[in-house]
């Protein structure tokens, strides 16, 4: 699950700055900074999300036109989370009237957890990687492809990060990608998976080394996949799964 941190000689090749918010086909308005854009009308984001949900069956059919009709279809969601020494703090149980101490670290060593879930099956596929880039995304796609049920075809819903939309990716034959609208994390249940992992196993901790971060990320994900019902409960979205039983 975990990828080794590259040696110093390879670090420069992998340490690339890639845009997470914009794809290469973004419109001129999308390239502007938030303060340069005209304010959106009230409820515009919610209306856009409802449009995605309402029209998802049509979108799905268009992306699966090349797939034989009798082939089983799996719906997957994918995202990445940065996990590091500058960790978050979450609520904890304590005796009434006491003020428990919580550890905090000001160092910046970190790694990325690439995670994907299939809520209907209650399974997931993940890799802990040193950087978020095309190389890491390709490795994750290959990992997901091996986790898809034999004989099935996976539809992977994900955001428009630069390493998701690049033409350099070789998408496995048993996966089709569907990109969610920009700046719509509420449509991706893996965002809620990250909250669950941090609240239960990753926050309120100090990681002394990079290897400790990798070990903690792998341990948290393995604990999650040992709870298929939790994956289903957190990840299932009726608008995406309707008609897929």
mmCIF file of C-alpha atoms in Angstrom:
data_model
loop_
_atom_site.group_PDB
_atom_site.id
_atom_site.type_symbol
_atom_site.label_atom_id
_atom_site.label_comp_id
_atom_site.label_asym_id
_atom_site.label_seq_id
_atom_site.Cartn_x
_atom_site.Cartn_y
_atom_site.Cartn_z
ATOM 1 C CA UNK A 1 0.000 0.000 0.000
ATOM 2 C CA UNK A 2 2.777 2.432 0.868
ATOM 3 C CA UNK A 3 5.219 3.705 -1.703
ATOM 4 C CA UNK A 4 8.769 4.360 -0.586
ATOM 5 C CA UNK A 5 9.942 7.966 -0.522
ATOM 6 C CA UNK A 6 12.150 8.482 -3.591
ATOM 7 C CA UNK A 7 15.869 8.973 -3.141
ATOM 8 C CA UNK A 8 17.281 12.482 -3.213
ATOM 9 C CA UNK A 9 18.246 12.054 -6.843
ATOM 10 C CA UNK A 10 14.613 11.413 -7.876
ATOM 11 C CA UNK A 11 13.017 13.980 -5.607
ATOM 12 C CA UNK A 12 13.333 16.850 -8.069
ATOM 13 C CA UNK A 13 11.607 14.884 -10.812
ATOM 14 C CA UNK A 14 8.647 14.076 -8.564
ATOM 15 C CA UNK A 15 8.381 17.331 -6.611
ATOM 16 C CA UNK A 16 6.284 19.189 -9.158
ATOM 17 C CA UNK A 17 3.729 21.861 -8.410
ATOM 18 C CA UNK A 18 0.451 20.867 -10.062
ATOM 19 C CA UNK A 19 -2.798 22.781 -9.860
ATOM 20 C CA UNK A 20 -5.508 20.966 -7.884
ATOM 21 C CA UNK A 21 -8.316 23.354 -8.796
ATOM 22 C CA UNK A 22 -8.032 23.907 -12.546
ATOM 23 C CA UNK A 23 -7.906 21.599 -15.540
ATOM 24 C CA UNK A 24 -6.281 22.492 -18.813
ATOM 25 C CA UNK A 25 -9.593 23.174 -20.516
ATOM 26 C CA UNK A 26 -10.723 25.657 -17.853
ATOM 27 C CA UNK A 27 -12.499 28.756 -19.093
ATOM 28 C CA UNK A 28 -11.006 32.230 -18.684
ATOM 29 C CA UNK A 29 -13.295 32.879 -15.709
ATOM 30 C CA UNK A 30 -12.101 29.707 -14.008
ATOM 31 C CA UNK A 31 -8.503 30.893 -14.276
ATOM 32 C CA UNK A 32 -9.196 33.991 -12.193
ATOM 33 C CA UNK A 33 -8.476 34.194 -8.487
ATOM 34 C CA UNK A 34 -11.571 34.084 -6.245
ATOM 35 C CA UNK A 35 -11.443 37.814 -5.509
ATOM 36 C CA UNK A 36 -11.333 38.595 -9.266
ATOM 37 C CA UNK A 37 -14.477 36.672 -10.154
ATOM 38 C CA UNK A 38 -17.948 38.142 -10.227
ATOM 39 C CA UNK A 39 -19.972 36.977 -7.209
ATOM 40 C CA UNK A 40 -22.112 33.937 -7.903
ATOM 41 C CA UNK A 41 -25.875 34.284 -7.473
ATOM 42 C CA UNK A 42 -27.274 32.888 -4.211
ATOM 43 C CA UNK A 43 -27.627 29.114 -4.298
ATOM 44 C CA UNK A 44 -25.719 28.771 -7.582
ATOM 45 C CA UNK A 45 -23.425 26.076 -6.205
ATOM 46 C CA UNK A 46 -26.321 24.080 -4.776
ATOM 47 C CA UNK A 47 -28.239 24.339 -8.045
ATOM 48 C CA UNK A 48 -25.206 23.067 -9.974
ATOM 49 C CA UNK A 49 -24.824 20.122 -7.589
ATOM 50 C CA UNK A 50 -28.506 19.249 -7.952
ATOM 51 C CA UNK A 51 -28.041 19.294 -11.721
ATOM 52 C CA UNK A 52 -25.214 16.780 -11.462
ATOM 53 C CA UNK A 53 -27.295 14.542 -9.242
ATOM 54 C CA UNK A 54 -30.455 14.812 -11.342
ATOM 55 C CA UNK A 55 -28.665 14.120 -14.623
ATOM 56 C CA UNK A 56 -26.220 11.517 -13.344
ATOM 57 C CA UNK A 57 -28.006 8.578 -14.994
ATOM 58 C CA UNK A 58 -27.664 10.278 -18.392
ATOM 59 C CA UNK A 59 -24.008 11.116 -17.745
ATOM 60 C CA UNK A 60 -23.336 7.558 -16.654
ATOM 61 C CA UNK A 61 -24.952 6.128 -19.770
ATOM 62 C CA UNK A 62 -22.857 8.359 -22.020
ATOM 63 C CA UNK A 63 -19.608 7.256 -20.356
ATOM 64 C CA UNK A 64 -20.557 3.576 -20.524
ATOM 65 C CA UNK A 65 -21.647 3.451 -24.159
ATOM 66 C CA UNK A 66 -18.599 1.318 -24.991
ATOM 67 C CA UNK A 67 -19.233 -1.182 -22.159
ATOM 68 C CA UNK A 68 -21.321 -4.320 -22.869
ATOM 69 C CA UNK A 69 -24.768 -3.919 -21.311
ATOM 70 C CA UNK A 70 -24.614 -7.103 -19.255
ATOM 71 C CA UNK A 71 -21.283 -6.280 -17.636
ATOM 72 C CA UNK A 72 -21.618 -5.448 -13.905
ATOM 73 C CA UNK A 73 -20.917 -1.793 -13.080
ATOM 74 C CA UNK A 74 -19.245 -0.563 -9.902
ATOM 75 C CA UNK A 75 -19.327 3.064 -8.739
ATOM 76 C CA UNK A 76 -16.149 4.308 -7.102
ATOM 77 C CA UNK A 77 -15.115 7.673 -5.622
ATOM 78 C CA UNK A 78 -11.498 8.877 -5.381
ATOM 79 C CA UNK A 79 -9.574 11.660 -3.647
ATOM 80 C CA UNK A 80 -6.288 12.460 -1.877
ATOM 81 C CA UNK A 81 -5.496 13.689 1.628
ATOM 82 C CA UNK A 82 -2.307 15.298 2.877
ATOM 83 C CA UNK A 83 -1.164 13.807 6.185
ATOM 84 C CA UNK A 84 1.777 15.279 8.038
ATOM 85 C CA UNK A 85 3.544 16.413 11.160
ATOM 86 C CA UNK A 86 1.617 19.690 11.294
ATOM 87 C CA UNK A 87 -1.398 17.716 12.396
ATOM 88 C CA UNK A 88 -4.940 18.668 13.326
ATOM 89 C CA UNK A 89 -6.618 18.648 16.719
ATOM 90 C CA UNK A 90 -10.035 17.106 17.328
ATOM 91 C CA UNK A 91 -12.341 16.835 20.325
ATOM 92 C CA UNK A 92 -11.569 14.215 22.964
ATOM 93 C CA UNK A 93 -13.295 12.814 26.035
ATOM 94 C CA UNK A 94 -12.112 14.218 29.379
ATOM 95 C CA UNK A 95 -13.303 14.526 32.951
ATOM 96 C CA UNK A 96 -15.645 17.486 33.431
ATOM 97 C CA UNK A 97 -13.723 20.535 34.613
ATOM 98 C CA UNK A 98 -10.329 19.341 33.339
ATOM 99 C CA UNK A 99 -8.315 20.717 30.404
ATOM 100 C CA UNK A 100 -6.437 17.781 28.836
ATOM 101 C CA UNK A 101 -3.266 18.409 26.891
ATOM 102 C CA UNK A 102 -3.153 17.716 23.175
ATOM 103 C CA UNK A 103 0.112 17.237 21.266
ATOM 104 C CA UNK A 104 0.998 19.629 18.473
ATOM 105 C CA UNK A 105 3.902 19.704 16.035
ATOM 106 C CA UNK A 106 5.212 22.639 13.994
ATOM 107 C CA UNK A 107 7.293 20.585 11.535
ATOM 108 C CA UNK A 108 6.181 20.103 7.928
ATOM 109 C CA UNK A 109 7.118 16.558 6.845
ATOM 110 C CA UNK A 110 4.116 15.027 5.088
ATOM 111 C CA UNK A 111 2.801 12.377 2.715
ATOM 112 C CA UNK A 112 -0.317 11.914 0.605
ATOM 113 C CA UNK A 113 -2.915 9.200 1.033
ATOM 114 C CA UNK A 114 -4.609 8.371 -2.274
ATOM 115 C CA UNK A 115 -7.892 6.679 -1.440
ATOM 116 C CA UNK A 116 -10.858 5.285 -3.357
ATOM 117 C CA UNK A 117 -13.997 3.532 -2.161
ATOM 118 C CA UNK A 118 -16.782 1.453 -3.693
ATOM 119 C CA UNK A 119 -19.680 2.048 -1.258
ATOM 120 C CA UNK A 120 -21.904 -0.672 -2.704
ATOM 121 C CA UNK A 121 -19.287 -3.359 -2.029
ATOM 122 C CA UNK A 122 -17.855 -1.731 1.088
ATOM 123 C CA UNK A 123 -14.285 -1.959 -0.222
ATOM 124 C CA UNK A 124 -11.476 0.492 -0.826
ATOM 125 C CA UNK A 125 -8.091 0.835 -2.508
ATOM 126 C CA UNK A 126 -5.360 3.189 -1.342
ATOM 127 C CA UNK A 127 -1.695 4.087 -1.685
ATOM 128 C CA UNK A 128 0.443 6.258 0.604
ATOM 129 C CA UNK A 129 2.661 8.336 -1.667
ATOM 130 C CA UNK A 130 5.370 10.979 -1.098
ATOM 131 C CA UNK A 131 3.869 13.435 -3.597
ATOM 132 C CA UNK A 132 0.580 14.093 -5.392
ATOM 133 C CA UNK A 133 1.384 13.993 -9.090
ATOM 134 C CA UNK A 134 0.790 12.038 -12.299
ATOM 135 C CA UNK A 135 3.142 9.217 -11.273
ATOM 136 C CA UNK A 136 1.272 8.714 -7.999
ATOM 137 C CA UNK A 137 -2.131 8.914 -9.688
ATOM 138 C CA UNK A 138 -1.132 6.304 -12.268
ATOM 139 C CA UNK A 139 -0.085 3.946 -9.478
ATOM 140 C CA UNK A 140 -3.397 4.510 -7.727
ATOM 141 C CA UNK A 141 -5.451 3.846 -10.866
ATOM 142 C CA UNK A 142 -3.591 0.565 -11.295
ATOM 143 C CA UNK A 143 -4.313 -0.301 -7.645
ATOM 144 C CA UNK A 144 -8.026 0.436 -8.072
ATOM 145 C CA UNK A 145 -8.142 -1.637 -11.264
ATOM 146 C CA UNK A 146 -6.869 -4.658 -9.342
ATOM 147 C CA UNK A 147 -9.541 -4.169 -6.644
ATOM 148 C CA UNK A 148 -12.502 -3.973 -9.039
ATOM 149 C CA UNK A 149 -14.472 -7.222 -8.983
ATOM 150 C CA UNK A 150 -13.469 -9.720 -11.649
ATOM 151 C CA UNK A 151 -15.540 -9.229 -14.786
ATOM 152 C CA UNK A 152 -16.914 -5.836 -13.643
ATOM 153 C CA UNK A 153 -16.310 -2.330 -14.967
ATOM 154 C CA UNK A 154 -15.675 0.574 -12.580
ATOM 155 C CA UNK A 155 -16.893 4.151 -12.943
ATOM 156 C CA UNK A 156 -14.532 6.369 -10.960
ATOM 157 C CA UNK A 157 -15.849 9.759 -9.853
ATOM 158 C CA UNK A 158 -13.132 12.271 -8.953
ATOM 159 C CA UNK A 159 -12.326 15.967 -8.943
ATOM 160 C CA UNK A 160 -10.437 17.932 -11.586
ATOM 161 C CA UNK A 161 -6.961 18.023 -10.048
ATOM 162 C CA UNK A 162 -4.213 18.428 -12.632
ATOM 163 C CA UNK A 163 -2.895 14.913 -12.066
ATOM 164 C CA UNK A 164 -6.424 13.545 -12.669
ATOM 165 C CA UNK A 165 -7.066 15.234 -16.008
ATOM 166 C CA UNK A 166 -3.633 14.973 -17.627
ATOM 167 C CA UNK A 167 -3.439 13.098 -20.918
ATOM 168 C CA UNK A 168 -0.317 11.337 -19.608
ATOM 169 C CA UNK A 169 -2.438 8.947 -17.544
ATOM 170 C CA UNK A 170 -3.049 5.471 -18.942
ATOM 171 C CA UNK A 171 -6.521 4.610 -17.651
ATOM 172 C CA UNK A 172 -6.971 0.846 -17.112
ATOM 173 C CA UNK A 173 -9.462 -0.848 -19.441
ATOM 174 C CA UNK A 174 -11.815 -1.757 -16.587
ATOM 175 C CA UNK A 175 -12.181 1.867 -15.396
ATOM 176 C CA UNK A 176 -14.026 4.884 -16.811
ATOM 177 C CA UNK A 177 -13.441 8.340 -15.312
ATOM 178 C CA UNK A 178 -16.202 10.863 -14.612
ATOM 179 C CA UNK A 179 -15.018 14.276 -13.427
ATOM 180 C CA UNK A 180 -17.072 16.137 -10.856
ATOM 181 C CA UNK A 181 -17.660 19.898 -11.210
ATOM 182 C CA UNK A 182 -14.853 22.128 -9.971
ATOM 183 C CA UNK A 183 -15.002 23.240 -6.336
ATOM 184 C CA UNK A 184 -17.673 20.680 -5.395
ATOM 185 C CA UNK A 185 -16.178 18.585 -2.569
ATOM 186 C CA UNK A 186 -19.668 17.968 -1.207
ATOM 187 C CA UNK A 187 -20.293 15.599 -4.131
ATOM 188 C CA UNK A 188 -17.373 13.349 -3.200
ATOM 189 C CA UNK A 189 -17.933 11.117 -0.128
ATOM 190 C CA UNK A 190 -14.192 10.408 0.171
ATOM 191 C CA UNK A 191 -13.983 13.888 1.711
ATOM 192 C CA UNK A 192 -16.100 12.463 4.550
ATOM 193 C CA UNK A 193 -13.839 9.420 4.722
ATOM 194 C CA UNK A 194 -10.887 11.734 5.432
ATOM 195 C CA UNK A 195 -12.856 13.362 8.248
ATOM 196 C CA UNK A 196 -13.567 9.943 9.719
ATOM 197 C CA UNK A 197 -9.928 8.833 9.554
ATOM 198 C CA UNK A 198 -8.673 12.054 11.133
ATOM 199 C CA UNK A 199 -11.283 12.040 13.880
ATOM 200 C CA UNK A 200 -10.596 8.438 14.867
ATOM 201 C CA UNK A 201 -6.958 7.622 14.133
ATOM 202 C CA UNK A 202 -4.861 10.453 12.681
ATOM 203 C CA UNK A 203 -5.412 13.631 14.700
ATOM 204 C CA UNK A 204 -4.016 14.542 18.150
ATOM 205 C CA UNK A 205 -0.748 12.794 17.274
ATOM 206 C CA UNK A 206 2.902 13.640 16.709
ATOM 207 C CA UNK A 207 4.803 11.838 13.945
ATOM 208 C CA UNK A 208 8.554 11.823 14.521
ATOM 209 C CA UNK A 209 9.573 10.721 11.024
ATOM 210 C CA UNK A 210 8.243 10.345 7.497
ATOM 211 C CA UNK A 211 8.016 6.585 8.012
ATOM 212 C CA UNK A 212 5.801 7.194 11.052
ATOM 213 C CA UNK A 213 3.431 9.212 8.853
ATOM 214 C CA UNK A 214 3.286 6.418 6.273
ATOM 215 C CA UNK A 215 2.690 3.798 8.962
ATOM 216 C CA UNK A 216 -0.124 5.855 10.516
ATOM 217 C CA UNK A 217 -1.788 6.465 7.138
ATOM 218 C CA UNK A 218 -1.633 2.791 6.207
ATOM 219 C CA UNK A 219 -2.881 1.696 9.613
ATOM 220 C CA UNK A 220 -5.832 4.110 9.492
ATOM 221 C CA UNK A 221 -6.854 2.966 6.006
ATOM 222 C CA UNK A 222 -6.529 -0.712 6.904
ATOM 223 C CA UNK A 223 -8.743 -0.128 9.931
ATOM 224 C CA UNK A 224 -11.300 1.467 7.642
ATOM 225 C CA UNK A 225 -11.386 -1.383 5.117
ATOM 226 C CA UNK A 226 -11.890 -3.794 8.013
ATOM 227 C CA UNK A 227 -15.262 -2.046 8.474
ATOM 228 C CA UNK A 228 -17.142 -2.514 5.164
ATOM 229 C CA UNK A 229 -20.394 -1.254 6.694
ATOM 230 C CA UNK A 230 -18.670 2.019 7.631
ATOM 231 C CA UNK A 231 -17.503 2.550 4.062
ATOM 232 C CA UNK A 232 -21.030 1.930 2.813
ATOM 233 C CA UNK A 233 -22.626 4.156 5.445
ATOM 234 C CA UNK A 234 -20.296 7.094 4.806
ATOM 235 C CA UNK A 235 -19.902 6.702 1.067
ATOM 236 C CA UNK A 236 -23.290 5.774 -0.306
ATOM 237 C CA UNK A 237 -25.087 8.502 -2.285
ATOM 238 C CA UNK A 238 -28.591 7.670 -3.499
ATOM 239 C CA UNK A 239 -28.293 9.959 -6.527
ATOM 240 C CA UNK A 240 -25.259 7.965 -7.708
ATOM 241 C CA UNK A 241 -26.445 4.448 -6.847
ATOM 242 C CA UNK A 242 -30.080 4.567 -7.900
ATOM 243 C CA UNK A 243 -30.735 1.800 -10.409
ATOM 244 C CA UNK A 244 -27.357 0.206 -9.773
ATOM 245 C CA UNK A 245 -28.543 -2.602 -7.471
#
